[in-house]
């Protein structure tokens, strides 16, 4: 589960992402995609928080990585309307959301321009999305309806402003089912 916190890192405000079920095999890591491996990400996080990674053995880093990768994703909410979920999946595919959110982890391993203080943002996994409030890289959307309704064309993402209210509700139902 997400802690719901956002952090100021330099000029950027970033949401703390859910790790469980979403991290293994989704490199590069961090919102800016600057860490090629989970080992690198752990090492840099330790440094940023004032720790000394040289005091941690390779075996200990391996154990931390294995633990994080073993965490199962939280269960998605049971959909109230399975037909809305099915329609939402069609909207997701028709709007080409799956061009970036693909595969079993729903990521593409690439960074994209979101016109933020960061030059590029790593594509986040959508696995267990309903457990990762707040939404968007900076935590600026309290819920998925807000994310979809307030963003219009989300930079390099689909133009969701053209969706009608029913399509938006169906898309939210699908996203919450992941």
Short mmCIF file of C-alpha atoms in Angstrom, two decimals:
data_model
loop_
_atom_site.label_atom_id
_atom_site.label_comp_id
_atom_site.label_asym_id
_atom_site.label_seq_id
_atom_site.Cartn_x
_atom_site.Cartn_y
_atom_site.Cartn_z
CA UNK A 1 0.00 0.00 0.00
CA UNK A 2 1.12 3.55 -0.65
CA UNK A 3 1.88 5.76 2.32
CA UNK A 4 0.08 8.64 0.58
CA UNK A 5 3.10 10.90 1.00
CA UNK A 6 4.78 13.13 -1.51
CA UNK A 7 8.39 14.21 -1.16
CA UNK A 8 10.29 17.26 -2.32
CA UNK A 9 13.48 16.11 -4.01
CA UNK A 10 15.32 19.09 -5.41
CA UNK A 11 12.83 21.05 -7.49
CA UNK A 12 10.49 18.06 -7.85
CA UNK A 13 7.57 16.91 -5.74
CA UNK A 14 7.23 13.15 -6.09
CA UNK A 15 4.79 10.56 -4.84
CA UNK A 16 6.18 7.58 -2.93
CA UNK A 17 5.24 4.62 -5.16
CA UNK A 18 3.84 1.27 -4.10
CA UNK A 19 6.59 -1.36 -4.17
CA UNK A 20 4.60 -4.55 -3.55
CA UNK A 21 4.09 -6.45 -6.79
CA UNK A 22 5.12 -3.49 -8.91
CA UNK A 23 8.90 -3.27 -8.82
CA UNK A 24 10.53 -6.53 -9.91
CA UNK A 25 11.52 -6.43 -13.55
CA UNK A 26 10.34 -2.86 -14.14
CA UNK A 27 13.69 -1.06 -14.45
CA UNK A 28 14.90 1.53 -14.83
CA UNK A 29 13.98 2.69 -11.34
CA UNK A 30 12.89 5.90 -9.60
CA UNK A 31 10.58 8.46 -11.16
CA UNK A 32 13.38 9.81 -13.33
CA UNK A 33 14.47 6.33 -14.43
CA UNK A 34 18.08 7.08 -13.54
CA UNK A 35 18.79 3.84 -11.66
CA UNK A 36 19.23 0.91 -14.06
CA UNK A 37 18.91 -1.75 -11.35
CA UNK A 38 17.02 -2.14 -8.11
CA UNK A 39 20.42 -2.50 -6.39
CA UNK A 40 21.37 0.97 -7.68
CA UNK A 41 18.05 2.40 -6.56
CA UNK A 42 18.44 1.01 -3.04
CA UNK A 43 22.03 2.27 -2.84
CA UNK A 44 21.08 5.78 -3.99
CA UNK A 45 18.06 5.90 -1.69
CA UNK A 46 20.26 4.92 1.24
CA UNK A 47 22.72 7.72 0.35
CA UNK A 48 19.91 10.27 -0.06
CA UNK A 49 18.58 9.39 3.39
CA UNK A 50 22.02 9.82 4.97
CA UNK A 51 23.04 6.18 5.13
CA UNK A 52 26.33 4.67 4.05
CA UNK A 53 25.80 1.93 1.45
CA UNK A 54 29.41 0.81 1.83
CA UNK A 55 28.39 -0.72 5.17
CA UNK A 56 25.94 -3.05 3.41
CA UNK A 57 27.31 -6.22 1.83
CA UNK A 58 26.34 -7.42 -1.64
CA UNK A 59 24.56 -10.36 0.02
CA UNK A 60 22.52 -7.93 2.14
CA UNK A 61 21.60 -5.85 -0.92
CA UNK A 62 20.70 -9.08 -2.75
CA UNK A 63 18.47 -10.05 0.19
CA UNK A 64 16.72 -6.64 0.16
CA UNK A 65 16.13 -6.89 -3.59
CA UNK A 66 14.82 -10.45 -3.24
CA UNK A 67 12.48 -9.34 -0.45
CA UNK A 68 11.10 -6.37 -2.40
CA UNK A 69 10.64 -8.49 -5.53
CA UNK A 70 8.84 -11.18 -3.48
CA UNK A 71 6.16 -8.82 -2.16
CA UNK A 72 2.82 -9.72 -3.74
CA UNK A 73 0.71 -6.95 -5.20
CA UNK A 74 -2.23 -5.93 -3.04
CA UNK A 75 -5.51 -7.36 -4.26
CA UNK A 76 -7.46 -5.08 -6.55
CA UNK A 77 -10.91 -4.04 -5.47
CA UNK A 78 -13.66 -6.37 -6.61
CA UNK A 79 -15.40 -4.50 -9.40
CA UNK A 80 -18.91 -3.36 -8.64
CA UNK A 81 -19.75 -3.62 -12.33
CA UNK A 82 -17.71 -6.17 -14.32
CA UNK A 83 -19.23 -4.85 -17.56
CA UNK A 84 -17.92 -1.35 -16.78
CA UNK A 85 -14.46 -2.88 -16.28
CA UNK A 86 -14.68 -4.61 -19.67
CA UNK A 87 -15.81 -1.39 -21.36
CA UNK A 88 -13.03 0.50 -19.55
CA UNK A 89 -10.43 -1.93 -20.86
CA UNK A 90 -11.67 -1.19 -24.38
CA UNK A 91 -11.29 2.55 -23.72
CA UNK A 92 -7.78 1.92 -22.31
CA UNK A 93 -6.83 0.08 -25.49
CA UNK A 94 -8.63 2.45 -27.89
CA UNK A 95 -6.82 5.43 -26.36
CA UNK A 96 -3.51 3.50 -26.66
CA UNK A 97 -2.80 3.68 -22.93
CA UNK A 98 -1.31 0.21 -23.42
CA UNK A 99 1.39 1.67 -25.66
CA UNK A 100 3.24 2.62 -22.45
CA UNK A 101 1.39 0.60 -19.81
CA UNK A 102 1.98 -2.87 -21.28
CA UNK A 103 2.98 -6.38 -20.25
CA UNK A 104 2.32 -8.07 -16.94
CA UNK A 105 3.70 -5.09 -14.95
CA UNK A 106 1.98 -2.54 -17.22
CA UNK A 107 5.18 -0.57 -17.96
CA UNK A 108 7.33 0.08 -21.01
CA UNK A 109 10.68 0.79 -19.31
CA UNK A 110 10.87 4.24 -20.93
CA UNK A 111 10.78 7.81 -19.72
CA UNK A 112 8.41 10.43 -21.07
CA UNK A 113 8.21 14.21 -20.99
CA UNK A 114 5.42 15.44 -18.72
CA UNK A 115 6.34 19.14 -18.77
CA UNK A 116 7.32 19.04 -15.12
CA UNK A 117 10.40 20.10 -13.18
CA UNK A 118 11.83 16.73 -14.28
CA UNK A 119 12.97 16.37 -17.87
CA UNK A 120 11.59 12.83 -18.12
CA UNK A 121 9.39 10.65 -15.91
CA UNK A 122 9.60 6.85 -15.82
CA UNK A 123 6.38 5.06 -16.82
CA UNK A 124 4.87 3.79 -13.56
CA UNK A 125 3.34 0.37 -13.21
CA UNK A 126 -0.44 0.31 -13.00
CA UNK A 127 -0.47 -2.97 -11.04
CA UNK A 128 -2.53 -2.50 -7.85
CA UNK A 129 -3.23 1.06 -8.95
CA UNK A 130 -6.20 1.44 -6.60
CA UNK A 131 -3.75 1.09 -3.68
CA UNK A 132 -1.42 3.88 -4.78
CA UNK A 133 -3.25 7.08 -3.84
CA UNK A 134 -2.55 9.88 -4.46
CA UNK A 135 -2.04 9.58 -8.20
CA UNK A 136 0.29 11.05 -10.82
CA UNK A 137 4.05 11.32 -10.33
CA UNK A 138 3.65 14.29 -7.98
CA UNK A 139 0.62 12.99 -6.09
CA UNK A 140 -1.51 15.88 -7.38
CA UNK A 141 -4.63 13.79 -8.15
CA UNK A 142 -6.47 12.53 -5.07
CA UNK A 143 -8.42 9.96 -7.09
CA UNK A 144 -8.51 8.46 -10.57
CA UNK A 145 -11.58 10.43 -11.60
CA UNK A 146 -9.69 13.65 -10.86
CA UNK A 147 -6.63 12.39 -12.72
CA UNK A 148 -8.64 11.58 -15.83
CA UNK A 149 -10.98 14.59 -15.67
CA UNK A 150 -8.45 17.30 -14.85
CA UNK A 151 -5.59 16.35 -17.14
CA UNK A 152 -7.14 16.58 -20.63
CA UNK A 153 -4.21 15.66 -22.80
CA UNK A 154 -1.76 14.35 -20.26
CA UNK A 155 1.40 15.52 -22.00
CA UNK A 156 2.53 12.48 -24.03
CA UNK A 157 -0.48 10.48 -22.86
CA UNK A 158 -3.88 10.10 -24.48
CA UNK A 159 -6.31 12.98 -24.87
CA UNK A 160 -8.81 11.90 -22.25
CA UNK A 161 -10.65 15.23 -22.45
CA UNK A 162 -12.58 13.88 -25.44
CA UNK A 163 -14.02 10.98 -23.42
CA UNK A 164 -17.62 11.30 -22.30
CA UNK A 165 -18.61 10.80 -18.65
CA UNK A 166 -19.57 7.15 -19.19
CA UNK A 167 -16.22 6.37 -20.84
CA UNK A 168 -14.38 8.07 -17.98
CA UNK A 169 -16.34 6.09 -15.38
CA UNK A 170 -15.64 2.87 -17.27
CA UNK A 171 -11.94 3.70 -17.59
CA UNK A 172 -11.74 4.38 -13.84
CA UNK A 173 -13.51 1.06 -13.16
CA UNK A 174 -10.93 -0.73 -15.31
CA UNK A 175 -7.97 1.03 -13.70
CA UNK A 176 -9.30 0.23 -10.23
CA UNK A 177 -9.56 -3.44 -11.21
CA UNK A 178 -5.84 -3.74 -12.02
#
